[in-house]
């Protein structure tokens, strides 16, 4: 499964953005999807994940309430809605897919496939 995250860009602080994750060649069906991010000079960190077909979601505690993960199984796309953005949210955002995901599903090693990431820059 090849994944593509898109929708990043330059946003002013306080703004919002929606990232999308699509799969090429195959489908996201039957895969749990996670979002991670990596800020300059920092480790890649977990953001959120959603189960297949979407009944269960889980968020990093620090981001809960501002970010929302969802999926549209007809469009075969997963999303990450980011609200009230701040400069601390500047990072490359990656989506990942897992055939089998434990609970809570926040470890990078649990994911089988990764996209190349999309850059989000939040200006102050």
PDB file of C-alpha atoms in Angstrom:
ATOM      1  CA  UNK A   1       0.000   0.000   0.000  1.00  0.00           C
ATOM      2  CA  UNK A   2       1.470   3.327  -1.045  1.00  0.00           C
ATOM      3  CA  UNK A   3       0.118   6.247   0.912  1.00  0.00           C
ATOM      4  CA  UNK A   4       0.028   9.908   0.041  1.00  0.00           C
ATOM      5  CA  UNK A   5      -0.593  12.619   2.578  1.00  0.00           C
ATOM      6  CA  UNK A   6      -1.603  15.969   1.168  1.00  0.00           C
ATOM      7  CA  UNK A   7      -3.156  19.245   2.140  1.00  0.00           C
ATOM      8  CA  UNK A   8      -0.300  20.858   4.023  1.00  0.00           C
ATOM      9  CA  UNK A   9       0.815  24.396   3.481  1.00  0.00           C
ATOM     10  CA  UNK A  10       1.386  27.712   5.177  1.00  0.00           C
ATOM     11  CA  UNK A  11      -1.258  28.787   7.683  1.00  0.00           C
ATOM     12  CA  UNK A  12      -1.451  31.682  10.092  1.00  0.00           C
ATOM     13  CA  UNK A  13      -1.694  30.991  13.786  1.00  0.00           C
ATOM     14  CA  UNK A  14      -5.270  30.419  14.812  1.00  0.00           C
ATOM     15  CA  UNK A  15      -6.162  29.003  11.441  1.00  0.00           C
ATOM     16  CA  UNK A  16      -7.283  25.542  10.436  1.00  0.00           C
ATOM     17  CA  UNK A  17      -6.486  22.992   7.807  1.00  0.00           C
ATOM     18  CA  UNK A  18      -7.553  19.536   6.707  1.00  0.00           C
ATOM     19  CA  UNK A  19      -5.053  16.920   5.663  1.00  0.00           C
ATOM     20  CA  UNK A  20      -5.969  13.969   3.494  1.00  0.00           C
ATOM     21  CA  UNK A  21      -4.483  10.519   3.165  1.00  0.00           C
ATOM     22  CA  UNK A  22      -5.097   8.351   0.147  1.00  0.00           C
ATOM     23  CA  UNK A  23      -3.708   5.029  -0.996  1.00  0.00           C
ATOM     24  CA  UNK A  24      -2.481   4.345  -4.478  1.00  0.00           C
ATOM     25  CA  UNK A  25      -2.547   0.940  -6.158  1.00  0.00           C
ATOM     26  CA  UNK A  26      -4.561  -0.527  -3.330  1.00  0.00           C
ATOM     27  CA  UNK A  27      -7.214   0.617  -0.924  1.00  0.00           C
ATOM     28  CA  UNK A  28      -7.394   1.751   2.663  1.00  0.00           C
ATOM     29  CA  UNK A  29     -10.154  -0.750   3.267  1.00  0.00           C
ATOM     30  CA  UNK A  30      -9.479  -3.005   6.228  1.00  0.00           C
ATOM     31  CA  UNK A  31      -6.595  -0.813   7.402  1.00  0.00           C
ATOM     32  CA  UNK A  32      -6.479   1.316  10.500  1.00  0.00           C
ATOM     33  CA  UNK A  33      -4.981   4.707   9.725  1.00  0.00           C
ATOM     34  CA  UNK A  34      -2.765   6.808  11.915  1.00  0.00           C
ATOM     35  CA  UNK A  35      -1.347  10.302  11.685  1.00  0.00           C
ATOM     36  CA  UNK A  36       2.073  11.208  13.012  1.00  0.00           C
ATOM     37  CA  UNK A  37       4.112  14.375  12.812  1.00  0.00           C
ATOM     38  CA  UNK A  38       7.759  15.308  12.994  1.00  0.00           C
ATOM     39  CA  UNK A  39       8.915  18.784  13.860  1.00  0.00           C
ATOM     40  CA  UNK A  40      12.435  19.942  12.992  1.00  0.00           C
ATOM     41  CA  UNK A  41      14.958  18.383  15.325  1.00  0.00           C
ATOM     42  CA  UNK A  42      12.378  16.242  17.083  1.00  0.00           C
ATOM     43  CA  UNK A  43      11.272  12.645  17.037  1.00  0.00           C
ATOM     44  CA  UNK A  44       8.247  11.614  15.023  1.00  0.00           C
ATOM     45  CA  UNK A  45       5.278  11.667  17.357  1.00  0.00           C
ATOM     46  CA  UNK A  46       1.854  10.129  17.336  1.00  0.00           C
ATOM     47  CA  UNK A  47      -1.073  12.414  16.593  1.00  0.00           C
ATOM     48  CA  UNK A  48      -4.189  10.294  16.150  1.00  0.00           C
ATOM     49  CA  UNK A  49      -5.502   7.032  14.755  1.00  0.00           C
ATOM     50  CA  UNK A  50      -8.764   5.658  13.503  1.00  0.00           C
ATOM     51  CA  UNK A  51      -9.828   2.047  13.257  1.00  0.00           C
ATOM     52  CA  UNK A  52     -11.360   0.239  10.314  1.00  0.00           C
ATOM     53  CA  UNK A  53     -14.115   1.003   9.417  1.00  0.00           C
ATOM     54  CA  UNK A  54     -13.971   4.007  11.739  1.00  0.00           C
ATOM     55  CA  UNK A  55     -15.807   3.323  14.966  1.00  0.00           C
ATOM     56  CA  UNK A  56     -12.808   3.925  17.199  1.00  0.00           C
ATOM     57  CA  UNK A  57     -10.493   6.905  17.393  1.00  0.00           C
ATOM     58  CA  UNK A  58      -7.642   7.785  19.698  1.00  0.00           C
ATOM     59  CA  UNK A  59      -5.636  10.972  20.116  1.00  0.00           C
ATOM     60  CA  UNK A  60      -2.457  12.166  21.693  1.00  0.00           C
ATOM     61  CA  UNK A  61      -3.527  13.801  24.936  1.00  0.00           C
ATOM     62  CA  UNK A  62      -1.933  17.137  24.091  1.00  0.00           C
ATOM     63  CA  UNK A  63      -3.844  17.392  20.808  1.00  0.00           C
ATOM     64  CA  UNK A  64      -7.236  16.139  21.865  1.00  0.00           C
ATOM     65  CA  UNK A  65      -9.915  18.727  21.216  1.00  0.00           C
ATOM     66  CA  UNK A  66      -8.046  20.575  18.465  1.00  0.00           C
ATOM     67  CA  UNK A  67      -7.491  17.763  15.988  1.00  0.00           C
ATOM     68  CA  UNK A  68     -10.080  15.369  14.566  1.00  0.00           C
ATOM     69  CA  UNK A  69      -9.362  12.205  12.630  1.00  0.00           C
ATOM     70  CA  UNK A  70     -11.968  10.726  10.323  1.00  0.00           C
ATOM     71  CA  UNK A  71     -12.335   8.594   7.235  1.00  0.00           C
ATOM     72  CA  UNK A  72     -14.662   8.373   4.285  1.00  0.00           C
ATOM     73  CA  UNK A  73     -14.703   4.760   3.208  1.00  0.00           C
ATOM     74  CA  UNK A  74     -16.592   5.500   0.017  1.00  0.00           C
ATOM     75  CA  UNK A  75     -13.953   8.005  -1.047  1.00  0.00           C
ATOM     76  CA  UNK A  76     -11.296   5.701   0.419  1.00  0.00           C
ATOM     77  CA  UNK A  77      -9.679   8.645   2.155  1.00  0.00           C
ATOM     78  CA  UNK A  78      -8.656   9.422   5.713  1.00  0.00           C
ATOM     79  CA  UNK A  79      -8.558  12.955   7.071  1.00  0.00           C
ATOM     80  CA  UNK A  80      -7.029  14.960   9.847  1.00  0.00           C
ATOM     81  CA  UNK A  81      -8.766  18.202  10.679  1.00  0.00           C
ATOM     82  CA  UNK A  82      -6.490  20.622  12.511  1.00  0.00           C
ATOM     83  CA  UNK A  83      -7.984  23.612  14.287  1.00  0.00           C
ATOM     84  CA  UNK A  84      -6.618  26.538  16.267  1.00  0.00           C
ATOM     85  CA  UNK A  85      -3.166  25.983  14.866  1.00  0.00           C
ATOM     86  CA  UNK A  86      -0.092  27.414  16.505  1.00  0.00           C
ATOM     87  CA  UNK A  87       3.583  27.602  15.519  1.00  0.00           C
ATOM     88  CA  UNK A  88       4.184  24.498  17.653  1.00  0.00           C
ATOM     89  CA  UNK A  89       2.150  22.518  15.135  1.00  0.00           C
ATOM     90  CA  UNK A  90       4.690  23.180  12.402  1.00  0.00           C
ATOM     91  CA  UNK A  91       5.874  19.766  11.255  1.00  0.00           C
ATOM     92  CA  UNK A  92       5.798  17.217   8.508  1.00  0.00           C
ATOM     93  CA  UNK A  93       2.607  15.227   8.882  1.00  0.00           C
ATOM     94  CA  UNK A  94       2.600  11.577   7.912  1.00  0.00           C
ATOM     95  CA  UNK A  95      -0.209   9.111   7.504  1.00  0.00           C
ATOM     96  CA  UNK A  96       0.310   5.426   8.066  1.00  0.00           C
ATOM     97  CA  UNK A  97      -1.746   2.262   7.700  1.00  0.00           C
ATOM     98  CA  UNK A  98      -1.880  -0.840   9.814  1.00  0.00           C
ATOM     99  CA  UNK A  99      -3.507  -4.156   9.046  1.00  0.00           C
ATOM    100  CA  UNK A 100      -3.694  -5.069  12.699  1.00  0.00           C
ATOM    101  CA  UNK A 101      -3.462  -2.426  15.331  1.00  0.00           C
ATOM    102  CA  UNK A 102      -3.330  -2.837  19.050  1.00  0.00           C
ATOM    103  CA  UNK A 103      -4.863  -0.500  21.586  1.00  0.00           C
ATOM    104  CA  UNK A 104      -4.245   2.337  21.704  1.00  0.00           C
ATOM    105  CA  UNK A 105      -2.247   2.057  18.477  1.00  0.00           C
ATOM    106  CA  UNK A 106       0.205   4.891  18.974  1.00  0.00           C
ATOM    107  CA  UNK A 107       3.507   3.136  18.306  1.00  0.00           C
ATOM    108  CA  UNK A 108       5.226   3.690  14.971  1.00  0.00           C
ATOM    109  CA  UNK A 109       6.275   0.055  14.853  1.00  0.00           C
ATOM    110  CA  UNK A 110       2.642  -1.043  14.679  1.00  0.00           C
ATOM    111  CA  UNK A 111       2.133   0.543  11.272  1.00  0.00           C
ATOM    112  CA  UNK A 112       2.922  -1.369   8.108  1.00  0.00           C
ATOM    113  CA  UNK A 113       2.853   1.384   5.492  1.00  0.00           C
ATOM    114  CA  UNK A 114       3.817   5.051   5.506  1.00  0.00           C
ATOM    115  CA  UNK A 115       3.320   7.986   3.200  1.00  0.00           C
ATOM    116  CA  UNK A 116       5.977  10.572   2.400  1.00  0.00           C
ATOM    117  CA  UNK A 117       4.417  13.305   4.474  1.00  0.00           C
ATOM    118  CA  UNK A 118       3.097  16.774   3.888  1.00  0.00           C
ATOM    119  CA  UNK A 119       4.624  19.923   5.334  1.00  0.00           C
ATOM    120  CA  UNK A 120       2.558  22.196   7.539  1.00  0.00           C
ATOM    121  CA  UNK A 121       3.991  25.528   8.544  1.00  0.00           C
ATOM    122  CA  UNK A 122       2.149  27.757  10.986  1.00  0.00           C
ATOM    123  CA  UNK A 123       3.256  31.373  11.099  1.00  0.00           C
ATOM    124  CA  UNK A 124       2.868  33.480  14.201  1.00  0.00           C
TER     125      UNK A 124
END
